[in-house]
Short mmCIF file of C-alpha atoms and ligand atoms in Angstrom, two decimals:
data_model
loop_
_atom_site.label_atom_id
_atom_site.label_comp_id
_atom_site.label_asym_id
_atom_site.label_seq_id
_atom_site.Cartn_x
_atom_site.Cartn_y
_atom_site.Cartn_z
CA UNK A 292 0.00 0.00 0.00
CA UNK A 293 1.41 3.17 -0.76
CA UNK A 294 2.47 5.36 1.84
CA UNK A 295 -0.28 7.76 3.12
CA UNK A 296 0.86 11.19 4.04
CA UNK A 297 -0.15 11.94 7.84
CA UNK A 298 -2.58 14.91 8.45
CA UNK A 299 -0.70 17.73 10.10
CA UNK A 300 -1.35 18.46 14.20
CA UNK A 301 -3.28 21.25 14.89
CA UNK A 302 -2.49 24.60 16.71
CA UNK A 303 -2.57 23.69 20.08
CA UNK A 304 -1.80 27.58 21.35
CA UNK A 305 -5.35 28.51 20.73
CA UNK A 306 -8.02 30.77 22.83
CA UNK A 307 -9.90 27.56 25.07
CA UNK A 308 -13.46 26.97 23.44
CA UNK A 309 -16.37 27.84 25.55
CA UNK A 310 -17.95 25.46 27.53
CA UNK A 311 -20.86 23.83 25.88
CA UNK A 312 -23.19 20.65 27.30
CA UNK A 313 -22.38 17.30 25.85
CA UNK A 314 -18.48 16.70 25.61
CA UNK A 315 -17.90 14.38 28.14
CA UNK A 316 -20.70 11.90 26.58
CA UNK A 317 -19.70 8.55 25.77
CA UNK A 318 -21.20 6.51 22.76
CA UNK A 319 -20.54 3.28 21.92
CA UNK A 320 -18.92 1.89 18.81
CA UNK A 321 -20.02 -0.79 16.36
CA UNK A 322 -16.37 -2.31 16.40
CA UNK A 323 -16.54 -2.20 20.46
CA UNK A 324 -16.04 -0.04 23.87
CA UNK A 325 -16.84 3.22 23.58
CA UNK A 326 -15.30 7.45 22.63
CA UNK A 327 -16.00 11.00 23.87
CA UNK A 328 -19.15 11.84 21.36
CA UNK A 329 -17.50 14.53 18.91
CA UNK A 330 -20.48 16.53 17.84
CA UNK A 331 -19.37 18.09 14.57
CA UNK A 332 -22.57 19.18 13.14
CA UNK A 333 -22.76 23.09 14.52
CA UNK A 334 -24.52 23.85 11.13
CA UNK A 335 -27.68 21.77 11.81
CA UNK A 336 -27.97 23.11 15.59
CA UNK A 337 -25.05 23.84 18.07
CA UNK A 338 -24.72 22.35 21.22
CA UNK A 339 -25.80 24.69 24.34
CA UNK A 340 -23.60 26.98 26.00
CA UNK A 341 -23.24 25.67 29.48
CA UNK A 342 -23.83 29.34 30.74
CA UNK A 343 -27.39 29.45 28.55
CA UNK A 344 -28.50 26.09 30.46
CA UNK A 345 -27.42 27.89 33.82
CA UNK A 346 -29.04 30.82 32.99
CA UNK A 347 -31.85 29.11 32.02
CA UNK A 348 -32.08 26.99 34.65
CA UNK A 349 -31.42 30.00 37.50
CA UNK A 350 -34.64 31.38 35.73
CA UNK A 351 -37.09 28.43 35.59
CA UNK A 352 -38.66 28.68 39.05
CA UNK A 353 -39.11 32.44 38.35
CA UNK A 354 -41.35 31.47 35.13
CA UNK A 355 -44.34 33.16 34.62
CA UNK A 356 -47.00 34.25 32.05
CA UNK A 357 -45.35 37.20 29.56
CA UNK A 358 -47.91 40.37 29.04
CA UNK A 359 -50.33 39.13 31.09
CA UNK A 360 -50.15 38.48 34.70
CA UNK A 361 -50.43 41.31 37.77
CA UNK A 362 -48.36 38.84 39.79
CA UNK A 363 -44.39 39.24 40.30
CA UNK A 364 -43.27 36.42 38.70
CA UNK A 365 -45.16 37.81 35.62
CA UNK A 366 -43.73 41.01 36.02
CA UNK A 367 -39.99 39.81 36.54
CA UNK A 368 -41.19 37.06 32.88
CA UNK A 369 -41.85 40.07 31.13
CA UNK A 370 -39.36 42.27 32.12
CA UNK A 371 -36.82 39.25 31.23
CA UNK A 372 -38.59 39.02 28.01
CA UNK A 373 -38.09 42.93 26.79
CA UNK A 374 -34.32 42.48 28.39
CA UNK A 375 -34.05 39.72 26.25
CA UNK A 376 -35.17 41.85 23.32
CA UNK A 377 -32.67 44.64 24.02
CA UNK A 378 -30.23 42.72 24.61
CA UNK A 379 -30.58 40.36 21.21
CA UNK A 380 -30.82 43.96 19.76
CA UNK A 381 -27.20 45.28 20.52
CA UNK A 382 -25.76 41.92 19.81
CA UNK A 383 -26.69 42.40 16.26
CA UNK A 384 -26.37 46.27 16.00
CA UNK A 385 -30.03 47.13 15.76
CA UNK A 386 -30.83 50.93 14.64
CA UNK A 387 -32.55 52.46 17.21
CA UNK A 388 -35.88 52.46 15.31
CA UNK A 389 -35.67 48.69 14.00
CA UNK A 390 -37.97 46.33 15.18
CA UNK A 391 -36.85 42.91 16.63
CA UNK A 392 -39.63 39.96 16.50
CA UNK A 393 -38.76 36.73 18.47
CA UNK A 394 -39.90 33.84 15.65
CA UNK A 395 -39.36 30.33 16.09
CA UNK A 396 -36.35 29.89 13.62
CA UNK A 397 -34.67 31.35 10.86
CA UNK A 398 -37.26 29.40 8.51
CA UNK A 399 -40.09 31.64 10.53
CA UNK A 400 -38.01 34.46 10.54
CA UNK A 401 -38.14 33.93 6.28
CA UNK A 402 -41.72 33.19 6.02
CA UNK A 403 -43.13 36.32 8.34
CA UNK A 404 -40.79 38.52 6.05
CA UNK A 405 -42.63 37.19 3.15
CA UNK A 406 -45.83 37.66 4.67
CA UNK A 407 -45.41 41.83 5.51
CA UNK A 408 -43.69 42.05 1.92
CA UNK A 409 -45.65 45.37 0.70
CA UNK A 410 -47.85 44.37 -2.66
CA UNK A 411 -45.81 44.13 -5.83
CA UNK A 412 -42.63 43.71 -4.48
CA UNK A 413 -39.97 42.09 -6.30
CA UNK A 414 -37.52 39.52 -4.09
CA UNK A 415 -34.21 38.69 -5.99
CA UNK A 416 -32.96 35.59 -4.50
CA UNK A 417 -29.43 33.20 -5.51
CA UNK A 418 -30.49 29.52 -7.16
CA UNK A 419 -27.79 28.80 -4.58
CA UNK A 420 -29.78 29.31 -1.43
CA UNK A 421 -31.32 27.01 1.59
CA UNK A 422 -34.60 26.12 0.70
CA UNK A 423 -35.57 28.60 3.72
CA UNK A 424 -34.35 31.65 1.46
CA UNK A 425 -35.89 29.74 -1.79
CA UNK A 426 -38.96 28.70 -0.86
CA UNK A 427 -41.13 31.45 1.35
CA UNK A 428 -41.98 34.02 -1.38
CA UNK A 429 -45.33 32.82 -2.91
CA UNK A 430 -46.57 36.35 -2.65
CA UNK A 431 -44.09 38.03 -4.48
CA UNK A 432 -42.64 38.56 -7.47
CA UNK A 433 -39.01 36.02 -7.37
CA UNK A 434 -36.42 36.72 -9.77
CA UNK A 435 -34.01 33.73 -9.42
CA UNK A 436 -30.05 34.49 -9.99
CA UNK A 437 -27.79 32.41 -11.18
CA UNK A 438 -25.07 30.53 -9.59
CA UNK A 439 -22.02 33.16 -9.31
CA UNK A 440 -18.07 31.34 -9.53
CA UNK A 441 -17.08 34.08 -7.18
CA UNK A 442 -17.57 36.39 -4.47
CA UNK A 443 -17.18 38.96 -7.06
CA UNK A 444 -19.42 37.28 -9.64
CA UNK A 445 -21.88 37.64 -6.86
CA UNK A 446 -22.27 41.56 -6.73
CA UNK A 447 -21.88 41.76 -10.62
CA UNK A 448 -25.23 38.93 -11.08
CA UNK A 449 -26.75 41.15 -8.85
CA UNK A 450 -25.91 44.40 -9.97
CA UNK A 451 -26.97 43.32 -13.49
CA UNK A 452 -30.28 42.18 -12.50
CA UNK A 453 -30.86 45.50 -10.40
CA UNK A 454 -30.65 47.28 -13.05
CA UNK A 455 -33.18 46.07 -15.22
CA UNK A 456 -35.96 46.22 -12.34
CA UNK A 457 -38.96 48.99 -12.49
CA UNK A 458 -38.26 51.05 -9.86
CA UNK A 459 -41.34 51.92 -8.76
CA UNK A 460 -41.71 49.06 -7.42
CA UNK A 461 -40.26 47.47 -4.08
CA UNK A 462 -37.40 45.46 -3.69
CA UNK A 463 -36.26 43.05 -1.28
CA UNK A 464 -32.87 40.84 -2.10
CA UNK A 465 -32.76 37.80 0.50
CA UNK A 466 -29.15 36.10 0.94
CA UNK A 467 -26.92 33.99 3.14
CA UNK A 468 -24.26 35.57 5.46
CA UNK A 469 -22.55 32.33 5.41
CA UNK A 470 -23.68 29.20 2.85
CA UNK A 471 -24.88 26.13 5.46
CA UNK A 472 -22.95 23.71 2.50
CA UNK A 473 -19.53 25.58 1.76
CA UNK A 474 -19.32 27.67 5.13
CA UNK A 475 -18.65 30.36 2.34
CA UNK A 476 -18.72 34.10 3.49
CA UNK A 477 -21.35 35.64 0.91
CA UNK A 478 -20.00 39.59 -0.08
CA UNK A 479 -22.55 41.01 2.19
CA UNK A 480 -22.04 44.83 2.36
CA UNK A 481 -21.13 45.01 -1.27
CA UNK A 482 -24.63 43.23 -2.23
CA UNK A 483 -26.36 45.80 0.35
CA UNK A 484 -23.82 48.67 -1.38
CA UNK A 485 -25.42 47.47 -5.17
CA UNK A 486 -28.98 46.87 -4.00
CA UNK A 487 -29.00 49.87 -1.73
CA UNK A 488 -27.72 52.49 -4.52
CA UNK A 489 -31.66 51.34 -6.50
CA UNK A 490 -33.43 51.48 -3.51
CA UNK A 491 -33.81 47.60 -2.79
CA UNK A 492 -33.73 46.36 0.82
CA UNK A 493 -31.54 43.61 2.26
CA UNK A 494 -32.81 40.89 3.80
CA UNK A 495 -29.50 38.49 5.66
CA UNK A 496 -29.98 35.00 5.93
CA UNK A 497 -27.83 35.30 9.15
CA UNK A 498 -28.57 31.44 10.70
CA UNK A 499 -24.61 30.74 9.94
CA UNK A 500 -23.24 33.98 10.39
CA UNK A 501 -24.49 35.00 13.47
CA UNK A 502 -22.53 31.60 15.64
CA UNK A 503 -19.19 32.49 13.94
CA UNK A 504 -18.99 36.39 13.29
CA UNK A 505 -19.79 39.44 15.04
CA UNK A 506 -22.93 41.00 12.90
CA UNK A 507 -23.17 44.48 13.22
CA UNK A 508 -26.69 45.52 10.98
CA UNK A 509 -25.30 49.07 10.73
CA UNK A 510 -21.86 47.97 9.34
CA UNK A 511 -23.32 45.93 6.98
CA UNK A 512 -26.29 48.77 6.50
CA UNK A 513 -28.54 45.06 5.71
CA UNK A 514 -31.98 45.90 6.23
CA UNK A 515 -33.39 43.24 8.08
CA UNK A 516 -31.58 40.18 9.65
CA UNK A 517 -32.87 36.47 10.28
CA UNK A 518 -31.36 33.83 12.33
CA UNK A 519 -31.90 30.88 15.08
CA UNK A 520 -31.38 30.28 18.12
CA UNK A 521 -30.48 26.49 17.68
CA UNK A 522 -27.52 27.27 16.18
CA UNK A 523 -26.61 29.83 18.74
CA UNK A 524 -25.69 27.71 21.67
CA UNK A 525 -29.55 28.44 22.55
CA UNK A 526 -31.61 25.47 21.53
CA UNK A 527 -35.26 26.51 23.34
CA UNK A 528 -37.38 27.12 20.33
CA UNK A 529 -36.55 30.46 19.50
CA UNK A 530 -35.63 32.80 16.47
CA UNK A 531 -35.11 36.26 15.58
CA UNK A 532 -36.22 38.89 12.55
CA UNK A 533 -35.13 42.00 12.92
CA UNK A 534 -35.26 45.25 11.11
CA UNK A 535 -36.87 48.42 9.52
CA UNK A 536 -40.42 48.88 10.97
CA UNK A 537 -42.47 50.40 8.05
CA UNK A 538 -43.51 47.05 6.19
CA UNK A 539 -43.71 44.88 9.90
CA UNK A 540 -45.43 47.61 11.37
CA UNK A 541 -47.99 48.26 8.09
CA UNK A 542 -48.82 44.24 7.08
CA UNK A 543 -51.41 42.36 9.15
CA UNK A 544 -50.00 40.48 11.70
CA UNK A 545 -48.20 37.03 11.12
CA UNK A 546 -50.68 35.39 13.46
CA UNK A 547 -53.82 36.72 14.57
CA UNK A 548 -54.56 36.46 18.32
CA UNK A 549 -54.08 37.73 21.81
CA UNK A 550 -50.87 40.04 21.86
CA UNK A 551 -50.97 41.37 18.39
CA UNK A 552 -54.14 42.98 19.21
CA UNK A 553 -54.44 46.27 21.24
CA UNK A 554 -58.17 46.77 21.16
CA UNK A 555 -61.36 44.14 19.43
CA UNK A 556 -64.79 45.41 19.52
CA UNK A 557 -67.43 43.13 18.29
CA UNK A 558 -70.18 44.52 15.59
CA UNK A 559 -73.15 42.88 14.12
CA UNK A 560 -70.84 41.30 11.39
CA UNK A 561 -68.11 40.66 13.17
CA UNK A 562 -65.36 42.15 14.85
CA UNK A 563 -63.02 45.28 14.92
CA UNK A 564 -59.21 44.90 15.50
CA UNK A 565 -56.64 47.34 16.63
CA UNK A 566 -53.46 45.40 16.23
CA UNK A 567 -50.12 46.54 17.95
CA UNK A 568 -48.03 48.90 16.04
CA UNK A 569 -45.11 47.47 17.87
CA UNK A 570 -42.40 44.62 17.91
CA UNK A 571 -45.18 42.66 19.86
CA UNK A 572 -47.90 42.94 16.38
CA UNK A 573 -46.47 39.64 15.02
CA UNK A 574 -45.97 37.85 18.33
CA UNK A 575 -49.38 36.90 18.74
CA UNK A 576 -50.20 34.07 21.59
CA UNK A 577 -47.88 33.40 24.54
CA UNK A 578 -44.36 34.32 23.75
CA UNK A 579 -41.34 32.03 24.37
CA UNK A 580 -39.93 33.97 27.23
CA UNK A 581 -37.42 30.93 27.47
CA UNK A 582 -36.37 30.83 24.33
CA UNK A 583 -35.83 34.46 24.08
CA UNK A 584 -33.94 34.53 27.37
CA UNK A 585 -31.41 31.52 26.18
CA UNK A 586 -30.81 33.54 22.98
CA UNK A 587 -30.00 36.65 25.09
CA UNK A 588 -27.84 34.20 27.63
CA UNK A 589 -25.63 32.80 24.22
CA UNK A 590 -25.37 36.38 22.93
CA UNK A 591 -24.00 38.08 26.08
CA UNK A 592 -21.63 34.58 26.44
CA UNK A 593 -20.32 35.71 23.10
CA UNK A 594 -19.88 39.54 23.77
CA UNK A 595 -17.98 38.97 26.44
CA UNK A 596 -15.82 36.17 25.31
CA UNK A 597 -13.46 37.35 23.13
CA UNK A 598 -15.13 37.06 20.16
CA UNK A 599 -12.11 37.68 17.86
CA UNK A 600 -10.35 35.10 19.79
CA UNK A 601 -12.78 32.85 18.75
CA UNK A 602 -12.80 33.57 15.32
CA UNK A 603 -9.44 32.98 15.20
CA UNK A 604 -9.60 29.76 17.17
CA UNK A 605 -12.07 28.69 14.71
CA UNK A 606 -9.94 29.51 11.57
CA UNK A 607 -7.51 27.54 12.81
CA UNK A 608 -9.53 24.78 13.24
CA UNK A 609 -10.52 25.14 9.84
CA UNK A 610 -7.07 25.25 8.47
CA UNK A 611 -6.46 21.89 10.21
CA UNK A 612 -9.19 20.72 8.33
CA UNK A 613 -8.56 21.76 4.95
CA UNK A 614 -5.32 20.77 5.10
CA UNK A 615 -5.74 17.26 6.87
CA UNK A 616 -8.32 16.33 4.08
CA UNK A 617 -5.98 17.83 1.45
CA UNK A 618 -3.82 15.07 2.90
CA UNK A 619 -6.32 12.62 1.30
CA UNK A 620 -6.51 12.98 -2.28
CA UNK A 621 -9.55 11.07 -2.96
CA UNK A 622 -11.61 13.81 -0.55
CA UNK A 623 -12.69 16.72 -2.51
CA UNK A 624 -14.33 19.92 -0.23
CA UNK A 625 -17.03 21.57 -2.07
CA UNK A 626 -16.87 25.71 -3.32
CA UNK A 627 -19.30 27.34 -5.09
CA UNK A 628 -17.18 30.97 -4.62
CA UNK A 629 -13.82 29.63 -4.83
CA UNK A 630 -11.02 27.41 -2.93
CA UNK A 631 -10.14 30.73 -1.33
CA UNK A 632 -12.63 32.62 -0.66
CA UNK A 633 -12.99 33.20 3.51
CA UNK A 634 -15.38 30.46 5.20
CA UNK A 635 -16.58 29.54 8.51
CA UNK A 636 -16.44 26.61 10.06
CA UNK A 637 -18.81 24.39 7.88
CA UNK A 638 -16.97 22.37 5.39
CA UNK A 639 -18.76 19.82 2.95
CA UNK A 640 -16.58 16.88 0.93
CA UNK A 641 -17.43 14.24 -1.27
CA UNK A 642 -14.61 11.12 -1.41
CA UNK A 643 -14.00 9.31 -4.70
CA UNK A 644 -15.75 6.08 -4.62
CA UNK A 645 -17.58 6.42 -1.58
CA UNK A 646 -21.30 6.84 -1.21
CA UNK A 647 -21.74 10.09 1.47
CA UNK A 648 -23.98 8.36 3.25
CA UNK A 649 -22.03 5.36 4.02
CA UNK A 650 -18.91 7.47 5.28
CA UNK A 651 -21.10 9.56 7.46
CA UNK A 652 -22.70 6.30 8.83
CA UNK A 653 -18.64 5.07 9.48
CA UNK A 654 -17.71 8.40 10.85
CA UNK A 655 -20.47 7.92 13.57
CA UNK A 656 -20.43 4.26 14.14
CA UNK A 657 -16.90 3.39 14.10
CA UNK A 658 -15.72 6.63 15.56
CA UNK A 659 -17.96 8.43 17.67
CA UNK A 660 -18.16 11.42 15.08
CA UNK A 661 -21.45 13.43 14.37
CA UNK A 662 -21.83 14.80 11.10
CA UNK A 663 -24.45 15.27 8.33
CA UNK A 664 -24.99 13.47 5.04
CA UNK A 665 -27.05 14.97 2.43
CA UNK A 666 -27.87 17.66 0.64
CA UNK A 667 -28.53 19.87 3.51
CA UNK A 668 -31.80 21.66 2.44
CA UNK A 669 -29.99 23.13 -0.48
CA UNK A 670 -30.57 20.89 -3.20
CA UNK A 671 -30.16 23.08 -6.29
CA UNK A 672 -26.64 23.92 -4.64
CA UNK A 673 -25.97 20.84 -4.00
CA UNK A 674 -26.72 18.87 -7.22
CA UNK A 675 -24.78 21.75 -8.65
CA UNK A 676 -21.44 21.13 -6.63
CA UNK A 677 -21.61 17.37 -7.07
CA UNK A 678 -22.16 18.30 -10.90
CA UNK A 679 -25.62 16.50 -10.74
CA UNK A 680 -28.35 17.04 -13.19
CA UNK A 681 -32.05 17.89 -11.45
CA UNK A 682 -33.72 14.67 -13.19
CA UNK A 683 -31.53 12.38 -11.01
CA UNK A 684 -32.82 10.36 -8.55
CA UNK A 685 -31.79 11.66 -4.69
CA UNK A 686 -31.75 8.01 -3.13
CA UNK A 687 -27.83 7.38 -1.92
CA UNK A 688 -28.21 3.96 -2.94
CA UNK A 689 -26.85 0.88 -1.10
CA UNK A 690 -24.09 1.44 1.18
CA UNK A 691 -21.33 -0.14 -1.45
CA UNK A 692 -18.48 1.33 -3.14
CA UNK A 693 -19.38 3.45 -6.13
CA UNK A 694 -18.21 2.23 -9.70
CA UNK A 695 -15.50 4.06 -11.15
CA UNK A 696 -17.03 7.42 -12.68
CA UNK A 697 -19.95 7.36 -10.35
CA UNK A 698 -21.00 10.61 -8.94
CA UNK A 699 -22.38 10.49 -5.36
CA UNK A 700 -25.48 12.02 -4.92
CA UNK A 701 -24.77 13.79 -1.56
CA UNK A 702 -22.12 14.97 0.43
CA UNK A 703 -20.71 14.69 4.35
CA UNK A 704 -20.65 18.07 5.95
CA UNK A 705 -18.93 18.84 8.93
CA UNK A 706 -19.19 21.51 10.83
CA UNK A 707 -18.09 23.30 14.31
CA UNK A 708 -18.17 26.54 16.35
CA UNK A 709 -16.81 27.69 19.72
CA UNK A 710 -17.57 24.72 21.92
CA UNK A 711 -15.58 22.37 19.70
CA UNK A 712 -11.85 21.11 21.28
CA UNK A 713 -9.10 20.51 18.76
CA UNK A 714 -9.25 16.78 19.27
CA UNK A 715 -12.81 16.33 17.80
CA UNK A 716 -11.48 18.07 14.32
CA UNK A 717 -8.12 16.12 14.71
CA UNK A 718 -10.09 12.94 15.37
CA UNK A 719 -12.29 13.52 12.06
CA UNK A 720 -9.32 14.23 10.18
CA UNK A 721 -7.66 11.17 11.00
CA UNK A 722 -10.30 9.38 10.70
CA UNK A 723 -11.43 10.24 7.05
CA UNK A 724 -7.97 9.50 6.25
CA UNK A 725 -8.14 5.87 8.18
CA UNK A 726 -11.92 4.99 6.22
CA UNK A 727 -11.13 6.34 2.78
CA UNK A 728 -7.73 4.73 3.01
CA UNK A 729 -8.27 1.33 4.81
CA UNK A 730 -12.19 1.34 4.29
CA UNK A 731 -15.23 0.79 6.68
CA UNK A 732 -14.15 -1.73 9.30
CA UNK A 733 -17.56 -2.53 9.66
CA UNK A 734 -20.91 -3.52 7.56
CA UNK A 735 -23.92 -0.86 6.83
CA UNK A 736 -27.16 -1.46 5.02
CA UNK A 737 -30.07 1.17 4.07
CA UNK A 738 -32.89 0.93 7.08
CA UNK A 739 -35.72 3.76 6.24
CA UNK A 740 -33.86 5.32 4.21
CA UNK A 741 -31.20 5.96 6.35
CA UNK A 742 -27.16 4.25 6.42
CA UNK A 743 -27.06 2.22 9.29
CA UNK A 744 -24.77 -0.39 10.79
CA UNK A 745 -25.74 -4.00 10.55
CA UNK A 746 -25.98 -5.38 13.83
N1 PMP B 49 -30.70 29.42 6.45
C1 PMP B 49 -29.54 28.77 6.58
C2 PMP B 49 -28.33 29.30 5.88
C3 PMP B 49 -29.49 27.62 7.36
O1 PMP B 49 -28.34 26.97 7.49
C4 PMP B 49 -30.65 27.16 7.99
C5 PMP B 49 -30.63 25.88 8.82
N2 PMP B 49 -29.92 24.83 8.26
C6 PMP B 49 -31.82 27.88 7.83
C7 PMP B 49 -31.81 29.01 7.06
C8 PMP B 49 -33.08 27.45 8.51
O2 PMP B 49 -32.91 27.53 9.89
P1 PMP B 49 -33.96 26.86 10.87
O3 PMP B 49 -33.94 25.41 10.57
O4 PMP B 49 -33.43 27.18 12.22
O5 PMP B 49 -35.27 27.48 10.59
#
């Protein structure tokens, strides 16, 4: 066998990650005993901060009804909840006169935003997207741009299509801060620069952005901003949209209920509404005071960490990984905007001859690693990296070597933020070089659709 170059060692003088639940769990492995779980799959949702469970649990036997109650604990719930609100605010450089919405998710986030989209407005959106930037805009009018090579392709596709838009009309371009497949950084204040200078709003897909960069709305002059607290070391149901307050405060509420309504008076036919004119007018029904609170616990964890530290703790991390799978030459790391181009810590890789799937399944069963197979709810992106035509089929097949020239149909993404150690990314490194070299030490079969170990 030839020999097999060893993946380099990681920078061990790095900032210490921040302590997050669920690194001293054990899980077993097919081939016997059992590892230290290494949860590298930050992109899908993030551990918890171990100072958001604290904080949440410090608050739990305070919990009370938000908006409604005379009693204290309702008081000190809805004072936490409009804390929670302010405090969400700075973290992402809210204008003073921005409204900030607690959602459910980034997804939510998306879909209210289409809802309060003025009538007639055009959305400009990349073919490139997560479905959640793809999918929400059945009101409007969607002009879908193509794939761009580069960062700088990017703003040109853009500016091109800008400019042959009726003005009159309003705009809204939706994009990602950071792609959930290539951990690519998208050219965000050049795309507000472009859309800006024709009088089209910004709408940032921020749901991978937010857990690995400072976001400052004002820097990036974006509009409005959308992201989740799942993948913000706050996993209690919550989600943010933020932004200008003309078209939230002037569209009917998301929901209609209790909250969004100030005043209701009932007529012969039916009833008159006087909804809020206030962050609270799409927050209808009992808000998630916990939720909100975690997000405002992981947000003041990360403004006061050093968050530059941890960027740069991160990138090195990521440099390990690049250049521990470049150490493999069967592994190739998907790019839509280029090999170069600046990228958190989400990286996606297909190996030659393996089906996704099936090294995902090894990853996790023979090695206690947790990362996603797929095509990660961007399919068009997807397909195109892997060079994949729309008509076929999105089955990974069985879990078998590929023939020569086969193209898988998905890819293995792994991903990590500031709770990861150096040895989970140095254990995945040297363990995609151990599987793609040596192959699976075990057997796998298809079970629901999913790769699983045959036991
Ligand atoms: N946008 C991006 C870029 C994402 O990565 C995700 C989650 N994978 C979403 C939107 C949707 O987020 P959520 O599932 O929290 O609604």
């Amino acid at each position: 066998m030839p020999a097999h170059p060893t993946p380099p060692a990681p920078d061990r003088a790095l900032a210490a990650p921040l302590p997050v639940l669920g690194t001293d769990i054990m899980v077993p492995l097919v081939t016997g005993g059992e590892v230290p779980y290494a949860a590298l799959d930050y992109a899908a949702s993030a551990p918890a901060l171990q100072r958001v469970w604290e904080d949440v649990a410090a608050y739990l036997p305070y919990y009370g009804s938000v908006h409604r109650g005379a009693g204290y604990l309702s008081q000190l719930s809805t004072d936490l909840f409009e804390q929670s609100r302010v405090i969400v605010r700075d973290f992402v450089g809210c204008r003073p006169d921005d409204q900030l919405v607690f959602t459910r998710s980034t997804t939510d986030s998306l879909n209210m935003m289409a809802m309060v989209l003025p009538a007639g407005t055009e959305v400009y959106i990349f073919e490139t997207e997560h479905h959640a930037t793809l999918l929400p805009w059945r009101r409007a009018d969607v002009t879908v741009l193509p794939a761009p090579a580069s960062r700088y392709e990017a703003v040109e596709v853009l500016a091109e299509a800008l400019a042959a838009r009726n003005p009159q009309r309003p705009g809204l371009v939706c994009v990602t801060g950071a792609s959930n497949v290539t951990g690519e950084l998208w050219p965000v204040a050049e795309i507000t620069e472009v859309a800006h200078a024709v009088g089209v709003r910004v709408l940032l897909d921020a749901a991978q952005l937010v857990p690995h960069r400072p976001v400052d709305m004002r820097d990036l002059d974006v509009d409005y901003i959308a992201f989740s607290g799942h993948k913000l070391y706050a996993p209690f149901g919550a989600g943010v949209l933020a932004g200008r307050p003309d078209w939230l405060r002037d569209a009917e509420p998301y929901l209609a209920g209790g909250g969004a309504s100030r005043r209701v008076t009932r007529h012969a036919d039916g009833f008159t509404v006087e909804w809020q004119e206030n962050d609270n007018r799409h927050e209808a029904g009992s808000p998630n005071v916990i939720g909100a609170y975690a997000m405002a616990s992981a947000c003041r964890a990360l403004a006061e960490a050093d968050f530059d530290a941890l960027v740069a703790r991160e990138e090195s991390l990521l440099r390990h990984t690049l250049t521990g799978l470049a150490t493999v030459p069967q592994v190739r790391v998907l790019s839509l905007l280029g090999q170069d181009s600046p990228r958190v810590g989400v990286v996606s890789f297909v190996a030659d001859g393996w089906n996704s799937s099936h090294l995902a399944a090894a990853l996790s069963a023979e090695h206690g690693i947790g990362v996603r197979d797929g095509m990660f709810c961007a399919h068009p992106l997807v397909r195109l990296l892997l060079g994949n035509s729309p008509d076929q089929p999105d089955q990974c097949g069985a879990p078998e070597p590929l023939a020569p020239g086969e193209r898988p149909v998905n890819a293995v993404r792994m991903s990590f933020g500031a709770g990861t150690p150096v040895e989970h990314v140095d254990r995945f490194v040297k363990a995609v070089a151990q599987l793609v070299r040596d192959g699976a030490r075990w057997t796998y079969r298809i079970e629901a659709g999913r790769c699983v170990p045959v036991r």
